[in-house]
Amino acid sequence: MTSPDYRLTQLETLEAESVHVIREVAAELERPVLLFSGGKDSIVMLELARKAFAPARIPFPVMHVDTGLNFPEVLEFRDKRVAELGVQLVVASVPDAIAAGTVKEEPNGSRNRIQTPVLLDAVEEHGFTALFGGARRDEDKARAKERVFSFRDEFGQWDPKNQRPELWDLYNGRIHLGESIRVFPLSNWTELDIWQYIARERIAIPPLYLAQEREVVERQGMLYAVNEFIRPRDGEQVVRETVRYRTVGDANLTAAVRSHATTVEEVIAEIAVTRMTERGATRGDDKVSDAAMEDRKKEGYF
Amino acid sequence: MAVSPGAAQPGIHPAEEAVVDVHSPVAEHVVELATARKDILRIATAGSVDDGKSTLIGRLLYDSKAVFEDQYEAVARASKGDFVDLALLTDGLRAEREQGITIDVAYRYFSTPRRTFILADTPGHVQYTRNMVTGASTADLAIVLVDARKGLLEQSRRHAFLASLLRVPHLVVAVNKMDLVGWSEETFERISDEFSAFAAKLQVPDLTVVPISALHGDNVVTHSPNTPWYEGPTLLHHLEHVHVAGDRNLTDPRFPVQYVIRPQSDEFHDYRGYAGTVGSGVLRVGDEVQVLPSGLTTTISGIDGPRGPVDEAFAPMSVTMRLADDLDVSRGDLICRPGNAPQVTQDLDALVCWMADEPLRPRQRLAVKHTTRSVRAVVKELSYRLDVNTLHRDLEAGELGLNDIGRVRLRTTQPLFVDDYLRNRVTGRFILVDEATNATVGAGMLTPAG
Ligand SMILES: Nc1nc2c(ncn2[C@@H]2O[C@H](COP(=O)(O)OP(=O)(O)OP(=O)(O)O)[C@@H](O)[C@H]2O)c(=O)[nH]1
Ligand SMILES: [Mg+2]
């Protein structure tokens, strides 16, 4: 398991760091909650929370912000996992909030934006002071800037220009009434780390992540599986393709990718190979010369 | 928050992503490289404004092929000058892009077949020094960039000093923008000598100096034809090979108790475990241990790791200790070995890096977080303030202002279990928190009294 020189591997290091963060929150903040969407990152986060307190139960509830646009497989997975762990599930429902008139449906049908007020209302109602999120710093530029303990004012706002210094692993979880901390135990994990950990620990994931033959339509170059929320439009052809999902978001918006990966190991292989070939194909294998950059400039980048 | 719906990963055109044969020999090789067992090296960049820190990180990411094509294109479009501004790969905040400076640390990730790297790109501007300290506090290695045209600036010295204060075990000085000084060996040697003279006054265990051009990539990943006189390693080669196994303290077992685990279920009725992260040293099942502050001794009857029971635990493993005797142990207590205990004290002598606009003054009250223990403290004395340029001690200083470093004596309400930071980074450090605003206002590193 561990090498004789007392060093941890990459995954063991990340795991230890995440477990430390999760325990620290449980020890220092009054009412934590873990956001659980049934997606791969939150599944790994929940597994790390389980490990952090085993053999005791996870000492805080999990919350799902339910947009009402879920893949049924994901909801099924969520309920099964929550039952296995014996944790309390809090559902913050977007459809309920729409019905109650607290939020309005957006014209484009996306509930991405309106889930935020629903989340904040649930946080206030339950008095949650710390929210575990499964975001990773490798996901995007703004995330790359965020602290592990990310302070939020009483409106849930993040002030990226004025973050608390975060030294070593001495996290500052002190807040005033109404304020909260968003905690990101997976900050230093990459997508490949997540998949490798799922493989190594044999963590169950919803079947959507593995390739399966599905009825799909092609829309603006993307493949959408026909489901409750996606119906073929006029002129669209329904074809059978072997596809899997890279993320499981709202079923009306999430596209699938062509794939033959029916095991987690094969998913890892596809991700690793695709990254390499994609770069290789578009920018030459070995070294990037100034000429390549110059050529790009000539092609009209600025 | 949850994964945003429909969000494709950068650079991947969803419908085409995975149409590859993952069982081909080439693919198997790629997978092997990507999934090989590696260790992690944490790096922080440092140096004065505009010395090229963000550009260097962009260069490392780009040349090691950690940047996706569409990220690169987005950066190319956003670049204002007549070249692609690689700094924009890490300067992700709107204000940063508008002002062309880094304000807060950005973390980036890349790996080579040998290692995985976590890069903290820290700001050079003096106003954001606390963010530099944030990035450097967890680093195994710091790269201090120096603009070859300007030589050592106050900020280069400050950052090198902070890195040494934080005991970042490895320091690299990258003399950057060599293209703008005609690749002059003489310039390189002058800066190198000047830095070595300064470093002699600091505690820098391991120093390497490399001449580079972050913008053009010279000596970053491949040896530059422009510096035939330079025979040392390229920057990446050094990062891949620097020996870090000896950096940790494996001799003094320190286990701050973080959380008490009591399942209270039928199956685990009598289970009582003390969860925490091993700060230093190695602890084994059967070891006789002492618990502070009670001073009582017992033996370790079991250690539960993330995958079940293990025989031993070392830093930085997160584990749960079971003890043979039913002692009263709670969060903030510390498990060590009898005969090798940290100092139990209410008097802290420390070098403090102050991070708030409101100055630190004698008689001020603050909250202290040290390992898993939180206590209150009063500033008894400000012994001196350090001039980061000359390292001169100003004994007359009445306060520490924003970004000042000074030696402070604190008296705490409860005892802490401490070691000198030099000997033990985990039990030798603490943070200071303003009790009114809850802001983190200082970082402390314990030094021997006197
Ligand atoms: N000619 C030349 N220019 C460089 C080199 N490295 C960086 N620059 C330029 O120097 C300027 C500042 O670079 P940055 O990477 O933003 O500097 P920084 O150190 O990150 O600055 P702060 O984060 O704000 O402290 C940019 O215009 C870069 O293109 C180099 O090796 N040669
Ligand atoms: Mg910068």
PDB file of C-alpha atoms in Angstrom, chain B residues 74-203:
ATOM      1  CA  ALA B  74      -9.298  32.029 -25.743  1.00  0.00           C
ATOM      2  CA  VAL B  75      -6.061  33.374 -24.289  1.00  0.00           C
ATOM      3  CA  ALA B  76      -4.765  34.272 -27.732  1.00  0.00           C
ATOM      4  CA  ARG B  77      -7.943  36.241 -28.412  1.00  0.00           C
ATOM      5  CA  ALA B  78      -7.756  38.018 -25.063  1.00  0.00           C
ATOM      6  CA  SER B  79      -4.087  38.956 -25.472  1.00  0.00           C
ATOM      7  CA  LYS B  80      -3.576  42.647 -26.084  1.00  0.00           C
ATOM      8  CA  GLY B  81      -0.041  42.809 -27.441  1.00  0.00           C
ATOM      9  CA  ASP B  82       1.490  41.182 -30.485  1.00  0.00           C
ATOM     10  CA  PHE B  83       2.158  37.890 -28.738  1.00  0.00           C
ATOM     11  CA  VAL B  84       0.047  35.399 -26.858  1.00  0.00           C
ATOM     12  CA  ASP B  85      -0.016  36.430 -23.222  1.00  0.00           C
ATOM     13  CA  LEU B  86       0.406  33.117 -21.412  1.00  0.00           C
ATOM     14  CA  ALA B  87      -0.118  34.880 -18.080  1.00  0.00           C
ATOM     15  CA  LEU B  88      -3.813  34.985 -18.962  1.00  0.00           C
ATOM     16  CA  LEU B  89      -3.940  31.236 -18.440  1.00  0.00           C
ATOM     17  CA  THR B  90      -3.823  31.863 -14.711  1.00  0.00           C
ATOM     18  CA  ASP B  91      -4.971  35.462 -14.360  1.00  0.00           C
ATOM     19  CA  GLY B  92      -8.629  34.489 -14.409  1.00  0.00           C
ATOM     20  CA  LEU B  93     -10.309  37.298 -12.477  1.00  0.00           C
ATOM     21  CA  ARG B  94     -11.782  40.138 -14.498  1.00  0.00           C
ATOM     22  CA  ALA B  95      -9.843  42.734 -12.528  1.00  0.00           C
ATOM     23  CA  GLU B  96      -6.631  40.816 -13.098  1.00  0.00           C
ATOM     24  CA  ARG B  97      -7.127  40.752 -16.820  1.00  0.00           C
ATOM     25  CA  GLU B  98      -8.030  44.416 -16.929  1.00  0.00           C
ATOM     26  CA  GLN B  99      -5.031  45.481 -14.875  1.00  0.00           C
ATOM     27  CA  GLY B 100      -2.603  42.898 -16.210  1.00  0.00           C
ATOM     28  CA  ILE B 101      -1.576  41.870 -12.700  1.00  0.00           C
ATOM     29  CA  THR B 102      -2.256  38.934 -10.424  1.00  0.00           C
ATOM     30  CA  ILE B 103      -4.363  39.724  -7.363  1.00  0.00           C
ATOM     31  CA  ASP B 104      -4.967  36.350  -5.784  1.00  0.00           C
ATOM     32  CA  VAL B 105      -3.378  32.932  -5.957  1.00  0.00           C
ATOM     33  CA  ALA B 106      -4.487  30.685  -8.780  1.00  0.00           C
ATOM     34  CA  TYR B 107      -3.906  26.966  -8.538  1.00  0.00           C
ATOM     35  CA  ARG B 108      -3.097  24.958 -11.636  1.00  0.00           C
ATOM     36  CA  TYR B 109      -2.374  21.287 -12.139  1.00  0.00           C
ATOM     37  CA  PHE B 110      -0.198  19.376 -14.512  1.00  0.00           C
ATOM     38  CA  SER B 111       1.742  16.202 -14.566  1.00  0.00           C
ATOM     39  CA  THR B 112       4.634  14.667 -16.395  1.00  0.00           C
ATOM     40  CA  PRO B 113       5.458  10.977 -16.451  1.00  0.00           C
ATOM     41  CA  ARG B 114       7.544  11.532 -13.311  1.00  0.00           C
ATOM     42  CA  ARG B 115       5.460  13.766 -11.086  1.00  0.00           C
ATOM     43  CA  THR B 116       2.244  15.606 -10.533  1.00  0.00           C
ATOM     44  CA  PHE B 117       2.544  19.307  -9.857  1.00  0.00           C
ATOM     45  CA  ILE B 118       0.254  21.676  -8.014  1.00  0.00           C
ATOM     46  CA  LEU B 119       1.245  25.191  -8.997  1.00  0.00           C
ATOM     47  CA  ALA B 120       0.257  28.214  -6.979  1.00  0.00           C
ATOM     48  CA  ASP B 121       0.652  31.353  -9.059  1.00  0.00           C
ATOM     49  CA  THR B 122       0.990  34.096  -6.477  1.00  0.00           C
ATOM     50  CA  PRO B 123       0.773  37.871  -6.893  1.00  0.00           C
ATOM     51  CA  GLY B 124       3.897  40.014  -6.880  1.00  0.00           C
ATOM     52  CA  HIS B 125       2.255  43.247  -5.832  1.00  0.00           C
ATOM     53  CA  VAL B 126       3.173  44.203  -2.281  1.00  0.00           C
ATOM     54  CA  GLN B 127      -0.470  44.956  -1.489  1.00  0.00           C
ATOM     55  CA  TYR B 128      -1.307  41.279  -2.019  1.00  0.00           C
ATOM     56  CA  THR B 129       1.597  39.808  -0.079  1.00  0.00           C
ATOM     57  CA  ARG B 130      -0.779  37.845   2.146  1.00  0.00           C
ATOM     58  CA  ASN B 131      -2.018  35.991  -0.919  1.00  0.00           C
ATOM     59  CA  MET B 132       1.574  35.145  -1.778  1.00  0.00           C
ATOM     60  CA  VAL B 133       1.977  33.775   1.747  1.00  0.00           C
ATOM     61  CA  THR B 134      -1.206  31.736   1.279  1.00  0.00           C
ATOM     62  CA  GLY B 135       0.233  30.142  -1.853  1.00  0.00           C
ATOM     63  CA  ALA B 136       3.689  29.576  -0.394  1.00  0.00           C
ATOM     64  CA  SER B 137       2.564  28.149   2.967  1.00  0.00           C
ATOM     65  CA  THR B 138       1.882  24.693   1.528  1.00  0.00           C
ATOM     66  CA  ALA B 139       4.703  24.675  -1.021  1.00  0.00           C
ATOM     67  CA  ASP B 140       7.539  22.149  -1.240  1.00  0.00           C
ATOM     68  CA  LEU B 141       9.383  24.443  -3.591  1.00  0.00           C
ATOM     69  CA  ALA B 142       9.251  28.144  -4.366  1.00  0.00           C
ATOM     70  CA  ILE B 143      10.351  29.727  -7.612  1.00  0.00           C
ATOM     71  CA  VAL B 144      11.410  33.323  -7.100  1.00  0.00           C
ATOM     72  CA  LEU B 145      11.474  35.114 -10.415  1.00  0.00           C
ATOM     73  CA  VAL B 146      13.830  37.985 -11.001  1.00  0.00           C
ATOM     74  CA  ASP B 147      13.646  40.283 -14.022  1.00  0.00           C
ATOM     75  CA  ALA B 148      17.173  40.137 -15.489  1.00  0.00           C
ATOM     76  CA  ARG B 149      16.986  43.823 -16.425  1.00  0.00           C
ATOM     77  CA  LYS B 150      16.062  44.967 -12.942  1.00  0.00           C
ATOM     78  CA  GLY B 151      17.974  42.564 -10.731  1.00  0.00           C
ATOM     79  CA  LEU B 152      16.918  41.939  -7.142  1.00  0.00           C
ATOM     80  CA  LEU B 153      14.123  44.234  -6.046  1.00  0.00           C
ATOM     81  CA  GLU B 154      12.739  44.728  -2.566  1.00  0.00           C
ATOM     82  CA  GLN B 155       9.843  42.442  -3.428  1.00  0.00           C
ATOM     83  CA  SER B 156      12.180  39.679  -4.680  1.00  0.00           C
ATOM     84  CA  ARG B 157      13.976  39.841  -1.343  1.00  0.00           C
ATOM     85  CA  ARG B 158      10.720  39.954   0.602  1.00  0.00           C
ATOM     86  CA  HIS B 159       9.402  36.888  -1.159  1.00  0.00           C
ATOM     87  CA  ALA B 160      12.656  34.969  -0.829  1.00  0.00           C
ATOM     88  CA  PHE B 161      12.665  35.889   2.830  1.00  0.00           C
ATOM     89  CA  LEU B 162       9.035  34.819   3.273  1.00  0.00           C
ATOM     90  CA  ALA B 163       9.758  31.517   1.549  1.00  0.00           C
ATOM     91  CA  SER B 164      12.654  30.918   3.934  1.00  0.00           C
ATOM     92  CA  LEU B 165      10.568  32.015   6.897  1.00  0.00           C
ATOM     93  CA  LEU B 166       7.863  29.542   5.879  1.00  0.00           C
ATOM     94  CA  ARG B 167      10.610  26.928   5.544  1.00  0.00           C
ATOM     95  CA  VAL B 168       9.734  26.103   1.965  1.00  0.00           C
ATOM     96  CA  PRO B 169      12.410  23.431   1.644  1.00  0.00           C
ATOM     97  CA  HIS B 170      13.558  24.153  -1.907  1.00  0.00           C
ATOM     98  CA  LEU B 171      14.157  27.487  -3.544  1.00  0.00           C
ATOM     99  CA  VAL B 172      14.714  28.189  -7.216  1.00  0.00           C
ATOM    100  CA  VAL B 173      15.704  31.597  -8.489  1.00  0.00           C
ATOM    101  CA  ALA B 174      14.624  31.927 -12.101  1.00  0.00           C
ATOM    102  CA  VAL B 175      16.437  34.831 -13.705  1.00  0.00           C
ATOM    103  CA  ASN B 176      13.790  35.701 -16.263  1.00  0.00           C
ATOM    104  CA  LYS B 177      13.585  37.819 -19.420  1.00  0.00           C
ATOM    105  CA  MET B 178      17.082  36.772 -20.415  1.00  0.00           C
ATOM    106  CA  ASP B 179      15.997  37.579 -23.975  1.00  0.00           C
ATOM    107  CA  LEU B 180      15.903  41.245 -23.002  1.00  0.00           C
ATOM    108  CA  VAL B 181      19.512  41.316 -21.768  1.00  0.00           C
ATOM    109  CA  GLY B 182      21.004  39.634 -24.816  1.00  0.00           C
ATOM    110  CA  TRP B 183      21.355  36.305 -22.958  1.00  0.00           C
ATOM    111  CA  SER B 184      24.217  37.845 -21.012  1.00  0.00           C
ATOM    112  CA  GLU B 185      26.100  35.395 -18.855  1.00  0.00           C
ATOM    113  CA  GLU B 186      27.567  38.273 -16.933  1.00  0.00           C
ATOM    114  CA  THR B 187      24.142  39.616 -15.978  1.00  0.00           C
ATOM    115  CA  PHE B 188      23.089  36.154 -14.893  1.00  0.00           C
ATOM    116  CA  GLU B 189      26.190  35.674 -12.769  1.00  0.00           C
ATOM    117  CA  ARG B 190      25.801  39.081 -11.154  1.00  0.00           C
ATOM    118  CA  ILE B 191      22.208  38.407 -10.108  1.00  0.00           C
ATOM    119  CA  SER B 192      23.093  34.901  -9.057  1.00  0.00           C
ATOM    120  CA  ASP B 193      25.924  36.172  -6.832  1.00  0.00           C
ATOM    121  CA  GLU B 194      23.830  38.956  -5.412  1.00  0.00           C
ATOM    122  CA  PHE B 195      21.100  36.514  -4.523  1.00  0.00           C
ATOM    123  CA  SER B 196      23.480  34.004  -3.000  1.00  0.00           C
ATOM    124  CA  ALA B 197      24.880  36.726  -0.771  1.00  0.00           C
ATOM    125  CA  PHE B 198      21.382  37.613   0.383  1.00  0.00           C
ATOM    126  CA  ALA B 199      20.415  33.952   0.805  1.00  0.00           C
ATOM    127  CA  ALA B 200      23.419  33.357   3.037  1.00  0.00           C
ATOM    128  CA  LYS B 201      21.647  35.492   5.622  1.00  0.00           C
ATOM    129  CA  LEU B 202      18.503  33.385   5.338  1.00  0.00           C
ATOM    130  CA  GLN B 203      17.969  29.748   6.057  1.00  0.00           C
TER     131      GLN B 203
END
